[in-house]
Tab-separated table of N, CA and C in Angstrom:
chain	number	residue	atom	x	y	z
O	11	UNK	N	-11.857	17.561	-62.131
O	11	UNK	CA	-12.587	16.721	-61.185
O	11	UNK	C	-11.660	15.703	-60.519
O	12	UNK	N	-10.812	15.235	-61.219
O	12	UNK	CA	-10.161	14.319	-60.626
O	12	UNK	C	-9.158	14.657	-60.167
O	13	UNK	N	-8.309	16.034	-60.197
O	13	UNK	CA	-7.383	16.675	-59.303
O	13	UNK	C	-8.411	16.799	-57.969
O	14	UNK	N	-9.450	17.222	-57.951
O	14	UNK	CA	-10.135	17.115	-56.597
O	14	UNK	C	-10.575	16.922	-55.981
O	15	UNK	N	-10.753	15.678	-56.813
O	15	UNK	CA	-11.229	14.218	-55.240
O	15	UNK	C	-9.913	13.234	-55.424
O	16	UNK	N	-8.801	13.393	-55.843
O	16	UNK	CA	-7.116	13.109	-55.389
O	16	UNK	C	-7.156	14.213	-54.025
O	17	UNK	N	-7.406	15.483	-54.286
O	17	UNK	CA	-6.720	16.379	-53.365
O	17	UNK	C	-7.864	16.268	-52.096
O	18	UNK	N	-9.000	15.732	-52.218
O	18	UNK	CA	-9.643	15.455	-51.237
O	18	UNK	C	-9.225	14.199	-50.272
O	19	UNK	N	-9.473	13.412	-51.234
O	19	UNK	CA	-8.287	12.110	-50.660
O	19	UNK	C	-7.394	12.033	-49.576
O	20	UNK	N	-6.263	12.648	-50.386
O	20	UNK	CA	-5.225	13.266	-49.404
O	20	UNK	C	-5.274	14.083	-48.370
O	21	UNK	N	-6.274	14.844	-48.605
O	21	UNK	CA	-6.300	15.530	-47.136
O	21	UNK	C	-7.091	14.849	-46.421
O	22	UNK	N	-7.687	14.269	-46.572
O	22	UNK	CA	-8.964	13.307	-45.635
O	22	UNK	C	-8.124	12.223	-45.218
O	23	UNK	N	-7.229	12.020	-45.832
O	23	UNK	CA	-5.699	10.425	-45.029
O	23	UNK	C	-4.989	11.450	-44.332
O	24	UNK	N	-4.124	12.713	-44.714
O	24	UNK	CA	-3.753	13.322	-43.872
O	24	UNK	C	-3.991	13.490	-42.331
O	25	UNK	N	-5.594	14.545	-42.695
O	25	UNK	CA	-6.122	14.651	-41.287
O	25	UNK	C	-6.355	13.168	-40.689
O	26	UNK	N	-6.493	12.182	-41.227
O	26	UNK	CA	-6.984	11.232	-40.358
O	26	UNK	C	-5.809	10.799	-39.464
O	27	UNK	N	-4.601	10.362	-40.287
O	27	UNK	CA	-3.128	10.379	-39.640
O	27	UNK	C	-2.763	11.301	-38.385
O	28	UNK	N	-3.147	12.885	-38.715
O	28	UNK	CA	-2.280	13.591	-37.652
O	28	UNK	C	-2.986	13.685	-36.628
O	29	UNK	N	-4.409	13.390	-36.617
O	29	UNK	CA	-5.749	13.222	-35.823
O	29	UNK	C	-5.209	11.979	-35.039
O	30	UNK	N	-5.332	10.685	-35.361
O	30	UNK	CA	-4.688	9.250	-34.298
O	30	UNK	C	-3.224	10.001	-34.252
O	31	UNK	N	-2.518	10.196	-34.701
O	31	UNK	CA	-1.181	10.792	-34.002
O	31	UNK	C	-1.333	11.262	-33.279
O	32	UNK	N	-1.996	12.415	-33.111
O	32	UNK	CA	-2.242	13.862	-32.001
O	32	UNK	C	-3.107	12.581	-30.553
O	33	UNK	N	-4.027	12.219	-31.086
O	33	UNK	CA	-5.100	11.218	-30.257
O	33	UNK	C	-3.944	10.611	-29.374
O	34	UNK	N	-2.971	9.837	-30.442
O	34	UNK	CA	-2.255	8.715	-28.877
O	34	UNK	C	-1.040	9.615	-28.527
O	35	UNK	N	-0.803	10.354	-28.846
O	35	UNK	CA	0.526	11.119	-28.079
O	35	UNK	C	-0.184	11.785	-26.951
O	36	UNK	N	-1.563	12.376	-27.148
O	36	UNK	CA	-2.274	13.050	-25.997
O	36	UNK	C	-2.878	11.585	-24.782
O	37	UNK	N	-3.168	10.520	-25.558
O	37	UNK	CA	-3.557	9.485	-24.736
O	37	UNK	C	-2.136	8.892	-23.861
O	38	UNK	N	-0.980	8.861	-24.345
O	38	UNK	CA	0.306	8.095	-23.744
O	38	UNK	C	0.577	9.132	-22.493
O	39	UNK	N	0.207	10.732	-23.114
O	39	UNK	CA	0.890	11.699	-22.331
O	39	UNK	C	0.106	11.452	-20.807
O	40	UNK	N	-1.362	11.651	-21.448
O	40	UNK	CA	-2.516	11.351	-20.086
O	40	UNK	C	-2.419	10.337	-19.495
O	41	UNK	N	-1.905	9.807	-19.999
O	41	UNK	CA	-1.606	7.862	-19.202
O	41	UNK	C	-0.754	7.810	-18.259
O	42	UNK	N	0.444	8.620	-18.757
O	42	UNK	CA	1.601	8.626	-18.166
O	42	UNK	C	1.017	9.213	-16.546
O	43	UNK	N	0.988	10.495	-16.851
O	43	UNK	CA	0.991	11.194	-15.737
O	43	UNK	C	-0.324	11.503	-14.664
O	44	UNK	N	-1.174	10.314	-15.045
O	44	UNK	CA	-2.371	9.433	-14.601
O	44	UNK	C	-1.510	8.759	-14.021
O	45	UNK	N	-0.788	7.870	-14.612
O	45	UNK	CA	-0.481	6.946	-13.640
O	45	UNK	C	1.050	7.170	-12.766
O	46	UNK	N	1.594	7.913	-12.949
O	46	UNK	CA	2.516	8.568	-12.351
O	46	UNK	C	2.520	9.050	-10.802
O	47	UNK	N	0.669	10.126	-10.885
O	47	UNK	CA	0.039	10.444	-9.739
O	47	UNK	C	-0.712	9.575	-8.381
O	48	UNK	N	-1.460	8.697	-9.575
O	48	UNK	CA	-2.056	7.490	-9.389
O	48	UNK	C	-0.768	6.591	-8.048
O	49	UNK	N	0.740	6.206	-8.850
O	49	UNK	CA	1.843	5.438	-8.215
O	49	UNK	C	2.002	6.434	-7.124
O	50	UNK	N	2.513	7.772	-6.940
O	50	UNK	CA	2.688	8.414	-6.031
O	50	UNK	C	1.513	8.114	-4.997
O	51	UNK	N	0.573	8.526	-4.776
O	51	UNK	CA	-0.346	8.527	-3.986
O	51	UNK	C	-0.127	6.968	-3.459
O	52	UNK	N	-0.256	6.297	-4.001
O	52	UNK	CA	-0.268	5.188	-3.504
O	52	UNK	C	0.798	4.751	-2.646
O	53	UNK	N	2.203	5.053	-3.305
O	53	UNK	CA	3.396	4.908	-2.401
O	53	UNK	C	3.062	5.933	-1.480
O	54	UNK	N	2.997	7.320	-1.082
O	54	UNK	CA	2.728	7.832	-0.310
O	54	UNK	C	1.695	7.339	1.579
O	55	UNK	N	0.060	6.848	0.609
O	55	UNK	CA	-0.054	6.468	1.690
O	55	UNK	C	0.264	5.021	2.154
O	56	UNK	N	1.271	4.217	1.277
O	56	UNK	CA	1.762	2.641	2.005
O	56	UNK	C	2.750	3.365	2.936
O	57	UNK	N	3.507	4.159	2.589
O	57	UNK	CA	4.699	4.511	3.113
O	57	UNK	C	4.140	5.293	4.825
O	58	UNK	N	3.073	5.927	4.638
O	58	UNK	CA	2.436	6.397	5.712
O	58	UNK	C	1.905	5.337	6.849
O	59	UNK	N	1.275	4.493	6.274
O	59	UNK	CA	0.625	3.314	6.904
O	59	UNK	C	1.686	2.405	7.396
O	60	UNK	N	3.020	2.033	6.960
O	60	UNK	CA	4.201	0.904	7.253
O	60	UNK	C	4.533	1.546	8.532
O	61	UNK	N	4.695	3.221	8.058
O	61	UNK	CA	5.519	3.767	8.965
O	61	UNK	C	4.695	4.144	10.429
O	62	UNK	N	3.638	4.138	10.365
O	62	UNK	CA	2.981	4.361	11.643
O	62	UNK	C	3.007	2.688	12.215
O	63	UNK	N	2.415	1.816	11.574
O	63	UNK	CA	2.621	0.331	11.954
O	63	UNK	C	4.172	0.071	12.988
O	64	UNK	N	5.225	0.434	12.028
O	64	UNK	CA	6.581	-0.093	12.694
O	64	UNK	C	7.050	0.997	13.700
O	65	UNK	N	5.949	2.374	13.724
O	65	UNK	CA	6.419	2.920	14.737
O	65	UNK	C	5.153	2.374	16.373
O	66	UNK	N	4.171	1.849	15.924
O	66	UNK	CA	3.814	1.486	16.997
O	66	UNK	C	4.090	0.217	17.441
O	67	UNK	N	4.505	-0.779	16.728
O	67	UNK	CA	5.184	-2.122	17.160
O	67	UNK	C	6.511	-1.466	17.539
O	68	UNK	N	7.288	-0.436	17.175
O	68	UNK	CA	8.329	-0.180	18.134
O	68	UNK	C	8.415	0.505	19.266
O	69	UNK	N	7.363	1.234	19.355
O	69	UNK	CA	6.909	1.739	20.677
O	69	UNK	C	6.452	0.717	21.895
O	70	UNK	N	5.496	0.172	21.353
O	70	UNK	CA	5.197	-1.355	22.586
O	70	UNK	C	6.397	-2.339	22.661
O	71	UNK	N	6.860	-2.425	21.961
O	71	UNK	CA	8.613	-3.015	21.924
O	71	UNK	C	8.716	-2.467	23.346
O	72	UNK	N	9.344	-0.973	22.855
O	72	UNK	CA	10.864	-0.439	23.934
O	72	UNK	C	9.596	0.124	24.991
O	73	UNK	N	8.447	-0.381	25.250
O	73	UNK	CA	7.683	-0.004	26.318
O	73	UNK	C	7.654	-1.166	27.523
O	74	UNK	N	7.487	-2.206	26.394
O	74	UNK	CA	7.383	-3.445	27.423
O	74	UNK	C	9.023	-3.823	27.825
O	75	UNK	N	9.990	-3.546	26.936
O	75	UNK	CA	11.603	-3.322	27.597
O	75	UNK	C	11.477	-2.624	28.705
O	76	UNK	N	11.211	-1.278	28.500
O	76	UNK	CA	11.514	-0.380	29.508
O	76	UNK	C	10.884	-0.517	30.895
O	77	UNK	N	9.861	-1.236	30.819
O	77	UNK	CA	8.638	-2.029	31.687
O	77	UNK	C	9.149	-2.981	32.652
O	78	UNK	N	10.234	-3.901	32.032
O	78	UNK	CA	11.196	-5.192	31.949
O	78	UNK	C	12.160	-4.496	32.494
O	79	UNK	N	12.880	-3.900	32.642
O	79	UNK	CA	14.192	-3.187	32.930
O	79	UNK	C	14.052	-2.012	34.226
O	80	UNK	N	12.747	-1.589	34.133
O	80	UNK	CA	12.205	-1.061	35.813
O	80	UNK	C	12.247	-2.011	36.816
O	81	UNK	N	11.073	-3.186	36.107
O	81	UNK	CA	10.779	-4.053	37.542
O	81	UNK	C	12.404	-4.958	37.824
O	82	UNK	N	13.009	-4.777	37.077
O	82	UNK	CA	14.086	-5.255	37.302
O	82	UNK	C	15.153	-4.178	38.162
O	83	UNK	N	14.823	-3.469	37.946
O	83	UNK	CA	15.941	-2.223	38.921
O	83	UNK	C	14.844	-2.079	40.354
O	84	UNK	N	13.576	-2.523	39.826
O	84	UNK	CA	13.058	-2.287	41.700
O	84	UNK	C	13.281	-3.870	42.198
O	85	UNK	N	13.398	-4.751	41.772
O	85	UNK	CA	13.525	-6.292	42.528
O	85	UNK	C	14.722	-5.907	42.915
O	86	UNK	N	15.847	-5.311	42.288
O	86	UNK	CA	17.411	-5.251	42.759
O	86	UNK	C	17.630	-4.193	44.042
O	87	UNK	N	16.567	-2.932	43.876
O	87	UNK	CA	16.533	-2.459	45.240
O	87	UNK	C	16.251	-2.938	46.127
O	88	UNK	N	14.960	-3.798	45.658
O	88	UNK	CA	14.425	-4.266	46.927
O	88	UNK	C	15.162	-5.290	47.602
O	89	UNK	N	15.441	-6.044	47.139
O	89	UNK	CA	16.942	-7.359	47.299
O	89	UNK	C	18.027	-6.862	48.267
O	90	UNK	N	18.384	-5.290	47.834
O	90	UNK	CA	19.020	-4.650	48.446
O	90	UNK	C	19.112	-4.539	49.706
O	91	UNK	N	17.378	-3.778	49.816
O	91	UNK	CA	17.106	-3.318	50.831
O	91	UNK	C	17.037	-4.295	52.247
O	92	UNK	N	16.575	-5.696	51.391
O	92	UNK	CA	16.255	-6.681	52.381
O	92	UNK	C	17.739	-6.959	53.329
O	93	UNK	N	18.892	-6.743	52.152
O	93	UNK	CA	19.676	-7.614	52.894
O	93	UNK	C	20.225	-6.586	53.756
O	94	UNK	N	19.771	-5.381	53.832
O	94	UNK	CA	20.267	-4.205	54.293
O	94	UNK	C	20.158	-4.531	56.042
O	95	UNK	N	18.698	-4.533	55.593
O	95	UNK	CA	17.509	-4.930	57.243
O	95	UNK	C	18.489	-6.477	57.427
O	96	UNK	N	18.646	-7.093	56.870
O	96	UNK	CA	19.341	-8.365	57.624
O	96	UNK	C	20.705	-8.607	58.119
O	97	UNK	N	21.532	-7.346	57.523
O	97	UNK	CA	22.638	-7.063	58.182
O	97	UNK	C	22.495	-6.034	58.868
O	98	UNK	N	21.640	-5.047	59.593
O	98	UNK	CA	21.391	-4.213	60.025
O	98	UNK	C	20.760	-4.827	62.165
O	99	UNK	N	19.837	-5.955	61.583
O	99	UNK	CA	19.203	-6.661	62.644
O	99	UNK	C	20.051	-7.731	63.175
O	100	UNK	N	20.894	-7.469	64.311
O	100	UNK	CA	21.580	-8.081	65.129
O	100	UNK	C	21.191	-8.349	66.187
C-alpha cells in the first residue's frame, strides 16, 4: 500500500511539473510569435502611412517649387519681351 500511494505521488508531481513546463514553453512560444506578428503588422502599416504622408508633403513641396520656378521663367520672358517691343519701337 504504501509503495503505491509513494508511486502515485510521484507521478501526480511528475505530471504536474511536465504539464506547467509543457503549459509555459507553449505559452512563451505563443507569445512570442503573437507578438512578433502583432510588431510586424504594426511596423508595416506605420511605415505605409509615414511613407505616403512624406510622399505627399513632398509632392506639394516640389509642386509649389515647380509652380515658383514657371511663373518665374514666364515674368523673365515676359520682361524680355517688353524690352524687345521697346527697343524694337523707334
Amino acid at each position: 500500500m504504501e509503495g503505491e500511494m509513494e508511486g502515485e505521488i510521484e507521478g501526480e508531481m511528475e505530471g504536474e511539473m511536465e504539464g506547467e513546463m509543457e503549459g509555459e514553453m507553449e505559452g512563451e512560444i505563443g507569445g512570442e510569435m503573437e507578438g512578433e506578428m502583432e510588431g510586424e503588422m504594426e511596423g508595416e502599416m506605420e511605415g505605409e502611412m509615414e511613407g505616403e504622408m512624406e510622399g505627399e508633403i513632398g509632392g506639394e513641396m516640389e509642386g509649389e517649387r515647380g509652380g515658383y520656378i514657371m511663373k518665374k521663367e514666364r515674368d523673365i520672358m515676359e520682361g524680355e519681351r517688353e524690352s524687345e517691343r521697346k527697343n524694337c519701337s523707334y
